[in-house]
Coordinates of C-alpha atoms and ligand atoms in Angstrom, one line a residue:
M1 CA 0.2 0.0 -0.3
P2 CA 1.5 3.4 -1.1
P3 CA 2.1 5.3 2.3
F4 CA 0.6 8.5 0.5
F5 CA -2.3 7.2 -0.2
Y6 CA -3.0 5.5 2.8
A7 CA -2.8 8.9 4.0
L8 CA -4.9 10.4 1.9
C9 CA -7.6 8.1 2.5
R10 CA -7.5 8.3 5.9
Y11 CA -6.8 12.0 6.8
D12 CA -6.9 14.3 3.6
L13 CA -10.2 13.1 2.7
G14 CA -11.8 12.6 6.0
L15 CA -12.3 9.1 5.7
T16 CA -11.1 6.5 8.5
M17 CA -10.5 2.6 6.9
N18 CA -7.9 0.3 7.9
R19 CA -5.1 -0.6 4.9
T20 CA -7.3 -3.4 3.4
Q21 CA -10.4 -1.3 2.8
A22 CA -7.8 1.0 1.5
W23 CA -6.6 -1.6 -0.8
W24 CA -10.0 -2.1 -2.2
V25 CA -10.5 1.2 -3.1
L26 CA -7.0 1.7 -4.8
A27 CA -8.1 -1.0 -6.6
F28 CA -11.9 -0.4 -7.8
S29 CA -10.2 2.9 -8.5
A30 CA -7.5 1.8 -10.6
F31 CA -9.4 0.3 -12.5
L32 CA -12.3 2.8 -13.2
F33 CA -8.7 4.2 -15.0
A34 CA -8.0 1.6 -16.8
S35 CA -11.4 1.0 -18.1
A36 CA -11.1 5.3 -18.3
A37 CA -8.6 4.4 -20.4
A38 CA -9.8 1.4 -22.9
A39 CA -12.3 3.2 -24.1
G40 CA -10.6 6.1 -25.2
P41 CA -12.1 10.0 -26.8
A42 CA -16.1 9.5 -27.6
L43 CA -16.8 7.9 -30.7
P44 CA -16.6 10.7 -33.9
Q45 CA -20.7 12.1 -33.2
L46 CA -22.4 15.2 -34.6
H47 CA -23.1 17.8 -32.3
S48 CA -24.8 20.4 -32.7
S49 CA -22.6 23.7 -30.7
H50 CA -23.9 26.7 -31.5
G51 CA -26.3 27.1 -34.0
A52 CA -24.5 24.0 -36.4
V53 CA -24.6 20.3 -36.4
Q54 CA -20.3 19.8 -36.9
L55 CA -18.7 16.7 -36.2
Y56 CA -17.2 16.2 -33.2
V57 CA -13.6 13.3 -33.3
D58 CA -12.0 12.7 -30.1
G59 CA -14.5 14.4 -28.4
R60 CA -13.4 17.8 -30.3
P61 CA -15.3 19.9 -33.9
Y62 CA -12.9 18.4 -37.1
L63 CA -13.8 19.9 -40.2
I64 CA -12.9 17.3 -43.0
L65 CA -11.1 18.8 -45.9
G66 CA -11.1 15.5 -48.0
G67 CA -11.1 13.7 -50.8
E68 CA -12.6 11.0 -52.6
L69 CA -10.2 8.0 -54.0
D70 CA -11.3 6.8 -57.7
N71 CA -13.2 3.8 -57.2
S72 CA -10.6 1.1 -58.0
S73 CA -7.3 3.1 -56.2
A74 CA -7.6 1.5 -52.4
S75 CA -8.7 -2.0 -53.9
S76 CA -4.5 -2.8 -55.2
A77 CA -2.1 -1.1 -52.1
G78 CA 0.8 -0.9 -54.2
F79 CA -1.4 1.0 -56.3
M80 CA -1.4 3.1 -53.1
Q81 CA 1.6 3.3 -51.6
P82 CA 3.2 6.5 -53.9
V83 CA -0.2 8.0 -53.7
W84 CA -0.3 8.5 -50.3
P85 CA 2.0 10.8 -49.6
K86 CA 0.4 12.9 -51.6
L87 CA -2.9 13.5 -50.1
A88 CA -1.4 14.4 -47.1
A89 CA 1.0 16.6 -49.0
M90 CA -2.6 18.5 -50.7
H91 CA -3.0 18.7 -46.5
L92 CA -6.8 16.4 -46.5
N93 CA -6.5 15.5 -43.5
T94 CA -9.1 12.7 -44.0
V95 CA -10.0 10.0 -46.6
L96 CA -13.2 9.3 -48.5
T97 CA -12.1 5.4 -49.3
P98 CA -14.8 2.5 -51.6
V99 CA -14.4 -1.2 -49.2
Y100 CA -15.3 -3.4 -51.5
W101 CA -17.7 -6.0 -51.0
E102 CA -16.7 -7.8 -53.3
L103 CA -12.5 -8.7 -51.7
I104 CA -13.8 -8.6 -48.4
E105 CA -16.5 -11.1 -48.9
P106 CA -14.6 -13.5 -51.7
Q107 CA -16.8 -16.8 -50.1
E108 CA -20.0 -16.9 -48.7
G109 CA -19.3 -16.5 -45.0
K110 CA -15.3 -15.8 -45.2
F111 CA -14.4 -13.0 -44.3
D112 CA -10.4 -10.8 -45.3
F113 CA -10.2 -7.9 -44.5
R114 CA -6.8 -7.1 -45.4
S115 CA -7.8 -4.9 -48.1
V116 CA -9.3 -3.0 -45.4
D117 CA -6.5 -3.3 -43.0
V118 CA -4.2 -1.8 -45.0
L119 CA -6.6 1.1 -45.6
I120 CA -6.3 1.6 -41.9
T121 CA -2.5 1.1 -41.7
N122 CA -1.3 3.7 -44.3
A123 CA -4.0 6.4 -43.2
R124 CA -2.5 6.1 -39.7
K125 CA 1.2 6.2 -40.8
H126 CA 0.5 9.2 -43.0
N127 CA -2.1 11.1 -40.0
V128 CA -5.4 11.4 -42.4
R129 CA -8.3 10.5 -40.8
L130 CA -10.9 7.8 -43.4
V131 CA -14.3 8.1 -44.4
L132 CA -15.5 3.7 -45.5
L133 CA -17.9 3.8 -48.2
W134 CA -19.5 0.6 -48.1
F135 CA -19.4 -1.0 -52.2
G136 CA -22.5 -3.2 -51.0
S137 CA -25.6 -3.9 -52.9
W138 CA -25.4 -0.8 -55.3
K139 CA -22.9 1.5 -56.8
N140 CA -24.2 3.6 -58.7
S141 CA -27.4 1.9 -59.0
M142 CA -25.5 -1.1 -60.4
S143 CA -24.6 -4.2 -58.1
S144 CA -21.2 -4.6 -59.9
Y145 CA -19.5 -4.9 -56.9
V146 CA -21.6 -7.9 -54.6
P147 CA -19.1 -10.6 -55.2
A148 CA -19.8 -13.6 -57.7
W149 CA -21.4 -16.1 -55.5
V150 CA -24.3 -13.5 -55.6
K151 CA -23.8 -12.5 -59.4
R152 CA -23.8 -15.7 -60.4
D153 CA -26.6 -16.8 -58.5
P154 CA -29.7 -15.1 -59.5
Q155 CA -32.6 -17.5 -57.4
R156 CA -31.3 -16.8 -54.3
F157 CA -30.3 -12.5 -54.7
P158 CA -33.3 -11.6 -57.5
R159 CA -32.4 -8.5 -59.3
A160 CA -34.4 -5.4 -60.3
Q161 CA -36.4 -5.9 -63.4
T162 CA -38.1 -3.7 -66.3
S163 CA -41.3 -3.0 -66.9
D164 CA -41.2 -5.3 -69.6
G165 CA -39.8 -8.5 -67.4
K166 CA -35.7 -8.2 -68.4
G167 CA -33.4 -8.8 -65.4
L168 CA -30.9 -5.9 -65.1
E169 CA -27.4 -6.2 -63.3
I170 CA -28.9 -4.2 -60.2
L171 CA -30.2 -6.3 -56.8
S172 CA -34.0 -6.0 -56.4
A173 CA -34.5 -4.3 -52.8
L174 CA -37.5 -6.0 -52.0
S175 CA -35.4 -9.0 -51.4
E176 CA -35.3 -10.7 -48.1
S177 CA -32.3 -12.6 -48.7
N178 CA -30.6 -9.8 -50.4
L179 CA -31.1 -8.1 -47.8
R180 CA -29.4 -10.5 -44.8
T181 CA -26.6 -11.6 -47.0
D182 CA -25.5 -7.7 -47.4
I183 CA -26.6 -6.9 -43.4
R184 CA -24.2 -9.5 -42.9
A185 CA -21.0 -8.6 -44.7
F186 CA -21.7 -4.6 -43.5
T187 CA -22.4 -5.7 -40.1
A188 CA -18.6 -8.5 -40.2
L189 CA -17.4 -5.3 -41.3
M190 CA -18.3 -2.9 -37.7
K191 CA -17.5 -5.5 -35.9
H192 CA -14.1 -5.8 -37.3
L193 CA -14.1 -1.9 -36.9
R194 CA -14.9 -2.2 -33.8
D195 CA -12.6 -4.1 -32.7
I196 CA -9.4 -2.6 -34.3
D197 CA -9.8 0.5 -34.9
G198 CA -12.9 1.3 -31.4
T199 CA -9.9 3.5 -29.4
K200 CA -8.2 4.6 -32.4
H201 CA -11.1 6.3 -34.7
T202 CA -9.1 6.8 -37.5
V203 CA -12.4 6.1 -39.5
I204 CA -15.0 8.7 -38.3
M205 CA -17.8 7.4 -40.6
I206 CA -19.5 5.8 -42.8
Q207 CA -21.4 5.9 -46.7
P208 CA -23.9 2.7 -47.4
E209 CA -23.8 1.7 -50.4
N210 CA -23.4 4.2 -52.6
E211 CA -25.4 6.8 -55.2
V212 CA -28.1 4.1 -55.0
G213 CA -31.6 4.6 -57.6
M214 CA -32.9 2.8 -60.9
I215 CA -32.4 3.3 -63.7
P216 CA -33.5 2.8 -66.7
E217 CA -37.1 2.4 -65.5
A218 CA -38.1 5.2 -62.4
R219 CA -38.5 2.1 -59.9
D220 CA -37.9 -2.1 -60.2
H221 CA -40.9 -4.6 -61.7
S222 CA -39.9 -7.5 -60.6
A223 CA -43.0 -9.6 -58.9
A224 CA -42.3 -8.5 -56.1
A225 CA -41.8 -5.6 -56.3
N226 CA -45.1 -4.9 -58.3
A227 CA -47.6 -6.8 -55.7
A228 CA -45.3 -4.7 -52.8
F229 CA -46.1 -1.2 -54.8
A230 CA -50.4 -2.7 -55.4
A231 CA -50.0 -3.0 -51.5
P232 CA -51.0 -0.6 -49.1
V233 CA -48.2 2.0 -48.6
P234 CA -46.7 1.4 -45.3
A235 CA -47.7 3.1 -42.0
Q236 CA -44.5 3.5 -41.4
L237 CA -44.3 5.5 -43.9
T238 CA -47.9 7.7 -43.6
D239 CA -47.3 8.3 -41.0
Y240 CA -44.1 10.4 -41.4
L241 CA -46.2 12.6 -44.4
T242 CA -48.9 12.6 -41.4
Q243 CA -46.4 14.1 -38.7
H244 CA -44.7 16.2 -41.4
K245 CA -47.0 17.9 -43.7
D246 CA -46.8 20.9 -43.5
S247 CA -42.9 20.6 -44.2
L248 CA -43.3 18.0 -46.8
A249 CA -41.8 18.5 -50.4
P250 CA -44.2 20.4 -52.4
S251 CA -44.5 17.3 -55.1
V252 CA -45.1 15.4 -52.9
R253 CA -47.6 17.2 -50.2
E254 CA -49.3 18.2 -53.3
A255 CA -49.4 14.2 -55.1
W256 CA -50.8 13.3 -52.0
Q257 CA -53.2 15.2 -51.2
G258 CA -55.1 15.4 -54.5
H259 CA -55.4 12.3 -53.8
G260 CA -56.6 12.9 -50.0
F261 CA -53.8 12.4 -48.0
K262 CA -55.7 9.4 -48.5
T263 CA -53.7 6.4 -45.8
G264 CA -54.1 2.5 -46.0
A265 CA -54.0 2.3 -49.7
S266 CA -51.5 1.3 -52.6
W267 CA -49.4 3.3 -53.8
E268 CA -51.4 4.9 -57.3
E269 CA -55.1 5.3 -55.2
T270 CA -52.1 7.5 -52.7
F271 CA -49.8 9.7 -55.0
G272 CA -51.2 9.1 -58.4
D273 CA -50.8 6.8 -61.8
G274 CA -47.7 8.1 -63.1
I275 CA -43.6 7.9 -63.6
A276 CA -42.8 10.3 -60.1
T277 CA -45.3 7.5 -57.9
D278 CA -43.4 5.6 -59.8
E279 CA -40.4 6.8 -58.8
L280 CA -42.1 7.3 -54.6
F281 CA -41.6 4.2 -54.4
N282 CA -38.7 3.1 -55.6
A283 CA -37.2 5.4 -52.8
W284 CA -39.0 3.6 -50.0
S285 CA -38.5 0.2 -51.1
E286 CA -33.9 1.1 -51.5
G287 CA -34.3 3.7 -48.9
L288 CA -35.7 1.3 -46.8
Y289 CA -33.1 -1.3 -47.4
T290 CA -30.0 1.1 -47.2
G291 CA -31.7 2.2 -43.8
K292 CA -31.4 -1.5 -42.6
V293 CA -28.2 -1.8 -43.6
A294 CA -27.4 1.1 -41.5
A295 CA -28.9 -0.1 -38.8
A296 CA -28.2 -2.9 -38.5
G297 CA -24.4 -1.5 -38.6
K298 CA -24.7 1.6 -36.8
A299 CA -26.1 -1.5 -34.0
V300 CA -22.8 -2.7 -33.7
Y301 CA -20.5 0.2 -33.9
P302 CA -22.5 3.6 -33.9
L303 CA -20.8 5.3 -36.4
P304 CA -22.1 8.6 -38.7
M305 CA -23.6 7.4 -41.2
Y306 CA -24.6 9.4 -44.7
V307 CA -26.1 8.2 -47.7
N308 CA -24.7 10.3 -51.0
A309 CA -26.7 11.0 -54.6
A310 CA -27.1 11.4 -57.7
L311 CA -27.7 14.2 -59.3
I312 CA -30.8 15.3 -62.1
R313 CA -29.7 16.5 -65.5
P314 CA -32.1 19.2 -66.2
G315 CA -34.9 18.0 -68.0
K316 CA -34.2 14.4 -66.8
Q317 CA -36.4 11.9 -66.1
P318 CA -36.5 9.3 -62.5
G319 CA -35.0 6.7 -64.5
Q320 CA -33.4 9.1 -66.7
Y321 CA -31.0 9.3 -64.1
P322 CA -31.1 7.3 -60.9
S323 CA -34.6 7.2 -59.5
G324 CA -35.7 7.5 -55.5
G325 CA -32.2 7.8 -54.4
P326 CA -31.7 10.1 -51.5
L327 CA -33.0 13.7 -54.0
P328 CA -34.5 17.0 -52.3
H329 CA -37.8 16.9 -53.8
L330 CA -37.3 13.0 -51.7
F331 CA -36.2 13.8 -48.6
D332 CA -39.4 12.7 -47.2
I333 CA -39.0 9.9 -47.7
W334 CA -35.7 9.0 -47.4
R335 CA -36.1 9.8 -44.2
A336 CA -38.9 8.0 -43.4
A337 CA -37.6 5.2 -45.2
A338 CA -33.6 5.1 -43.3
P339 CA -34.1 7.2 -40.0
A340 CA -29.8 5.7 -38.9
V341 CA -28.6 7.7 -42.2
D342 CA -28.0 11.1 -40.1
M343 CA -27.4 12.7 -43.6
L344 CA -28.3 13.6 -47.5
S345 CA -25.7 14.5 -48.4
P346 CA -25.1 15.2 -52.3
D347 CA -22.5 15.6 -55.8
L348 CA -22.3 18.1 -56.4
Y349 CA -20.6 17.9 -60.2
F350 CA -22.8 20.6 -61.9
P351 CA -21.4 24.3 -62.5
N352 CA -24.1 25.6 -60.2
F353 CA -23.0 24.5 -57.4
A354 CA -24.6 26.5 -54.8
E355 CA -28.3 26.1 -56.1
W356 CA -27.9 22.4 -55.8
A357 CA -26.4 22.7 -52.8
S358 CA -29.0 25.0 -51.1
R359 CA -31.2 22.7 -52.2
Y360 CA -29.9 20.0 -49.3
V361 CA -29.9 22.6 -46.8
R362 CA -32.7 21.2 -43.9
P363 CA -32.9 21.5 -40.1
D364 CA -32.7 18.0 -40.4
N365 CA -29.5 17.2 -42.4
P366 CA -26.1 17.9 -41.1
Y367 CA -23.8 18.8 -44.0
F368 CA -22.1 18.2 -45.6
I369 CA -20.2 17.1 -49.4
P370 CA -19.1 13.7 -50.4
E371 CA -17.9 14.6 -53.6
T372 CA -17.4 16.8 -56.3
G373 CA -15.1 17.9 -59.4
R374 CA -15.4 18.1 -62.9
V375 CA -14.0 21.9 -62.9
N376 CA -10.7 23.3 -62.4
A377 CA -8.8 23.1 -58.8
A378 CA -9.1 27.0 -58.5
E379 CA -13.5 26.0 -58.9
M380 CA -13.5 23.7 -56.4
S381 CA -11.5 25.9 -54.1
A382 CA -13.7 29.3 -53.7
N383 CA -16.7 26.0 -53.6
A384 CA -15.1 24.6 -50.3
Y385 CA -14.7 28.3 -48.3
W386 CA -18.4 29.2 -49.4
A387 CA -19.0 25.6 -48.6
F388 CA -17.9 25.6 -45.0
A389 CA -18.9 29.6 -44.6
K390 CA -22.3 29.4 -46.0
L391 CA -23.8 25.4 -45.0
N392 CA -21.5 25.1 -42.3
A393 CA -20.7 22.3 -43.7
I394 CA -18.7 19.1 -42.1
G395 CA -16.5 18.4 -45.3
F396 CA -15.4 19.0 -48.1
S397 CA -13.9 15.9 -49.7
P398 CA -13.5 16.4 -54.4
Y399 CA -13.3 13.5 -56.1
S400 CA -10.3 12.1 -57.7
P401 CA -7.1 13.7 -55.8
E402 CA -4.8 11.4 -57.2
Y403 CA -6.4 11.7 -60.9
L404 CA -5.6 15.9 -61.1
S405 CA -2.3 16.7 -62.5
A406 CA 0.5 18.4 -60.7
D407 CA -0.5 21.4 -60.7
E408 CA -3.6 20.9 -60.0
Q409 CA -2.6 19.4 -56.5
K410 CA 0.0 22.4 -56.2
V411 CA -3.9 24.8 -56.2
L412 CA -6.0 21.6 -53.8
A413 CA -2.9 21.7 -51.3
E414 CA -2.6 26.6 -51.4
S415 CA -6.0 26.4 -50.7
Y416 CA -6.2 22.8 -48.3
D417 CA -2.9 24.3 -47.0
V418 CA -5.0 28.1 -45.8
L419 CA -8.3 25.5 -44.9
R420 CA -6.3 23.9 -42.6
Q421 CA -4.8 26.8 -40.9
M422 CA -8.6 28.7 -40.3
T423 CA -10.3 25.4 -39.3
P424 CA -10.2 26.9 -35.2
L425 CA -11.9 29.6 -36.3
I426 CA -14.6 27.8 -39.4
L427 CA -15.0 25.8 -36.0
A428 CA -16.3 28.0 -33.5
A429 CA -18.1 30.6 -36.1
Q430 CA -19.9 27.8 -37.2
G431 CA -24.1 28.1 -36.5
S432 CA -23.6 32.1 -35.8
E433 CA -23.8 35.4 -37.8
K434 CA -20.1 35.8 -37.1
I435 CA -18.9 34.2 -40.7
A436 CA -20.2 35.1 -44.4
A437 CA -18.9 33.6 -47.7
I438 CA -18.6 35.0 -50.9
R439 CA -18.7 33.8 -54.4
P440 CA -20.7 34.7 -57.5
P441 CA -23.9 32.2 -58.5
V442 CA -22.5 29.9 -61.0
A443 CA -25.8 28.8 -63.5
F444 CA -26.1 25.1 -65.5
D445 CA -24.1 26.2 -68.7
G446 CA -21.0 27.2 -66.5
T447 CA -21.9 31.1 -66.8
Q448 CA -21.2 33.1 -63.3
D449 CA -23.5 36.3 -62.1
L450 CA -20.6 39.2 -61.5
T451 CA -22.5 41.2 -60.3
A452 CA -20.6 43.2 -56.6
Q453 CA -22.6 41.7 -53.6
T454 CA -22.9 43.6 -50.0
L455 CA -22.9 41.6 -47.2
T456 CA -23.5 42.2 -43.8
F457 CA -21.8 42.4 -40.4
G458 CA -22.9 45.2 -38.1
N459 CA -22.4 48.5 -39.4
Y460 CA -20.4 47.7 -41.7
L461 CA -21.1 46.3 -44.8
F462 CA -18.8 45.0 -47.4
D463 CA -19.5 45.6 -50.7
V464 CA -17.1 42.5 -53.2
H465 CA -16.6 43.5 -57.1
F466 CA -15.3 40.6 -58.7
K467 CA -14.0 42.9 -62.0
L468 CA -11.1 46.0 -61.9
P469 CA -11.8 49.4 -63.3
P470 CA -10.5 48.9 -67.4
P471 CA -7.2 50.0 -67.9
V472 CA -6.7 54.1 -67.6
S473 CA -4.4 53.2 -71.1
T474 CA -7.0 51.4 -73.2
G475 CA -9.4 54.4 -73.0
A476 CA -11.7 51.1 -72.3
R477 CA -15.0 52.0 -70.4
E478 CA -16.4 48.6 -69.7
E479 CA -14.8 46.6 -66.1
V480 CA -12.3 43.8 -67.1
P481 CA -13.5 40.6 -64.4
M482 CA -10.6 39.5 -62.6
P483 CA -9.1 36.3 -63.4
G484 CA -9.4 33.3 -61.9
A485 CA -11.4 31.8 -59.2
H486 CA -13.7 33.9 -56.2
G487 CA -14.4 32.9 -53.7
A488 CA -13.6 33.8 -49.9
M489 CA -14.9 33.4 -46.4
I490 CA -15.2 36.4 -44.4
I491 CA -15.3 35.4 -39.7
Q492 CA -15.4 38.3 -38.0
T493 CA -13.6 38.3 -34.9
G494 CA -14.0 41.1 -33.0
A495 CA -15.5 44.3 -33.1
D496 CA -14.1 46.6 -35.4
E497 CA -11.4 43.1 -37.0
F498 CA -11.7 40.6 -39.4
V499 CA -10.0 37.7 -41.1
V500 CA -10.4 37.0 -44.7
A501 CA -9.2 34.3 -46.3
G502 CA -10.3 32.9 -50.3
T503 CA -9.6 34.8 -53.4
G504 CA -10.0 36.8 -56.4
M505 CA -11.6 39.5 -55.4
I506 CA -11.9 43.6 -53.9
V507 CA -13.6 44.7 -50.8
M508 CA -14.4 47.7 -50.3
F509 CA -16.3 49.1 -46.8
R510 CA -19.3 51.2 -45.7
T511 CA -21.1 51.9 -42.8
S512 CA -24.5 51.6 -42.0
G513 CA -26.5 53.2 -39.7
I514 CA -25.1 56.0 -38.6
A515 CA -26.1 58.9 -40.3
D516 CA -23.1 60.2 -42.2
S517 CA -20.2 58.5 -40.9
I518 CA -17.4 56.7 -42.9
A519 CA -15.3 53.3 -43.1
G520 CA -11.7 53.5 -42.7
I521 CA -9.0 50.9 -43.1
E522 CA -7.2 51.1 -40.2
S523 CA -4.3 48.3 -41.0
V524 CA -4.4 45.2 -43.2
W525 CA -1.7 42.3 -42.9
E526 CA -1.4 39.0 -44.9
G527 CA -0.7 36.5 -42.5
H528 CA -0.9 32.9 -41.4
Y529 CA -1.7 31.0 -38.2
V530 CA 0.6 28.8 -37.0
K531 CA -1.5 26.0 -34.8
G532 CA -3.9 28.5 -34.1
A533 CA -1.8 32.1 -33.5
W534 CA -1.8 35.0 -36.0
V535 CA 1.5 35.6 -37.5
P536 CA 1.8 38.5 -38.9
D537 CA 3.7 38.9 -42.2
R538 CA 3.2 41.7 -44.7
C539 CA 1.9 45.3 -44.0
L540 CA -0.2 45.8 -46.7
N541 CA -1.0 49.3 -47.8
G542 CA 0.3 52.4 -50.8
D543 CA -0.8 50.5 -54.2
E544 CA -1.5 47.5 -52.2
N545 CA -4.7 48.6 -51.6
N546 CA -5.0 51.1 -53.0
Q547 CA -4.1 54.2 -50.6
G548 CA -6.4 52.7 -47.7
R549 CA -9.5 52.2 -50.1
Q550 CA -9.7 48.8 -49.3
L551 CA -8.7 45.0 -50.1
N552 CA -7.3 43.7 -52.6
V553 CA -8.0 39.1 -52.5
P554 CA -5.5 38.2 -55.4
A555 CA -6.7 35.6 -57.4
G556 CA -4.7 32.8 -58.6
K557 CA -3.5 31.9 -54.9
F558 CA -5.6 31.8 -52.0
S559 CA -4.2 34.0 -49.0
I560 CA -6.0 35.1 -45.5
F561 CA -6.6 38.7 -44.3
R562 CA -6.5 40.4 -41.4
V563 CA -8.8 44.0 -41.5
R564 CA -8.8 46.2 -38.7
L565 CA -11.6 48.8 -39.7
Y566 CA -12.7 52.2 -37.8
H567 CA -15.8 54.5 -38.7
Y568 CA -16.0 58.5 -37.2
H569 CA -18.3 61.2 -38.0
Ligands
DGJ1 C1 -20.2 9.3 -58.4 C2 -20.1 7.8 -57.8 O1 -20.6 8.6 -56.6 C3 -18.4 8.2 -57.8 O2 -18.2 6.6 -57.0 C4 -18.1 8.5 -59.1 O3 -18.5 6.8 -60.2 C5 -18.2 9.1 -59.2 N1 -19.5 9.5 -59.8 C6 -17.0 9.7 -61.2 O4 -17.5 10.5 -61.4

């Protein structure tokens, strides 16, 4: 018995006990301490703080500066070997990577997790976290990642069918045997993660299935699906719709209202006859299946889970796009069908990024962008700044960063480096009025609207311009668009102090609500953050801020500025 402990119990804590009792207390305390240490920090979880839902990892808020590996990269440890350092050099802190059912369960019931383990080992080595994408029953509608023994046995693992009875390479969501078999593999994966990663939390989130939805028709027409379609709409769905009647997506509400808010009737009697009802049915069937997979996985190891959606090109009908995926007009169906899924997330590949992104903003939908691309790295980065500031996004993830050109990787590295430095400020400001985003709207055809924008921070107005005055020497009159991408976040750090991070704009300042007053620039410093502490680099004045008239956020690079303003009458 350490004398100090015995003395502590007897005197300092005022306890009277003999040495044997004190041994028991010591042993019990040691047990408690050891169990707490073994349990480690809290599991990754979504947590609502100061008006924003954020992802907490090891008990602290965490911002995913992600990248999603190309589909086949993670199937080869050799292929990935030179990729890992590149990902780390781009300042990714999180890698989204598929894990493949066909590799995990090559023989029925015999699990081989080597392809998962090597990802976790390398992620730890390169100091990044992982989000695992379960390429299980469905990947982009199809069932190409199911093991061979599933592919080869359509009797046991039935496929969806077209309306003229043709089989599709898509597992039917109406088959219990498909569901049970997927769940068995997915829960084996989750159990394995719990066993090998339950205290380290290298894996922080899971995506069950991938871009679910039916193609080329709006729903499965197999016999089982037709029977379910003719049966009453499940009460689980109509109860949800009844409870959320006032906030339903307009198309769902109108269809249901048009049929007298019916319950206990078939799909067509409840919502009408046509392709839109076929889509609702498919959303329900595949949402229910995916939700059951997610719930079974969470019962074993409760990591946050999200599903991703393939979005709709203009003019396309259900079946021409993956019908029934987690799309904005189907949110209610997915929420009712899959309560274990925490987030419905858009894969944002269209130029009108902000327009589509905004359609996923709902009070019950924490915000995550799992995939984005098909624009250059600067535009993509400008979208990231906007999403973190405007949507309180928990993460952002360009698709296949390993295939970006060296120059594009450099751009992403620079912009992510700035975001990495800004992370503590972003996390503290999300959900409040202290953070704002700037990004010119872009249409589907790629046209940008470079009209100036005005932001308000208390008594200050910020006029943001994306065009430069015409060069005097040319005699031209038209303003000239600044080159490159335009995007930034502004975070208010004091009554008169702001941090601006981004690219490609000019900001001028005014006051609002204070009659006849003028806002002036006290100082502008370009700088950087080291472990959250500001390091000023250059004091910008003279030509660099147009003799005190404006803040220049240069095009072609991502930078951080600390701006102090003042106002006077
Ligand atoms: C969306 C899918 O979810 C990804 O797995 C990948 O196939 C990309 N499309 C490719 O653009």
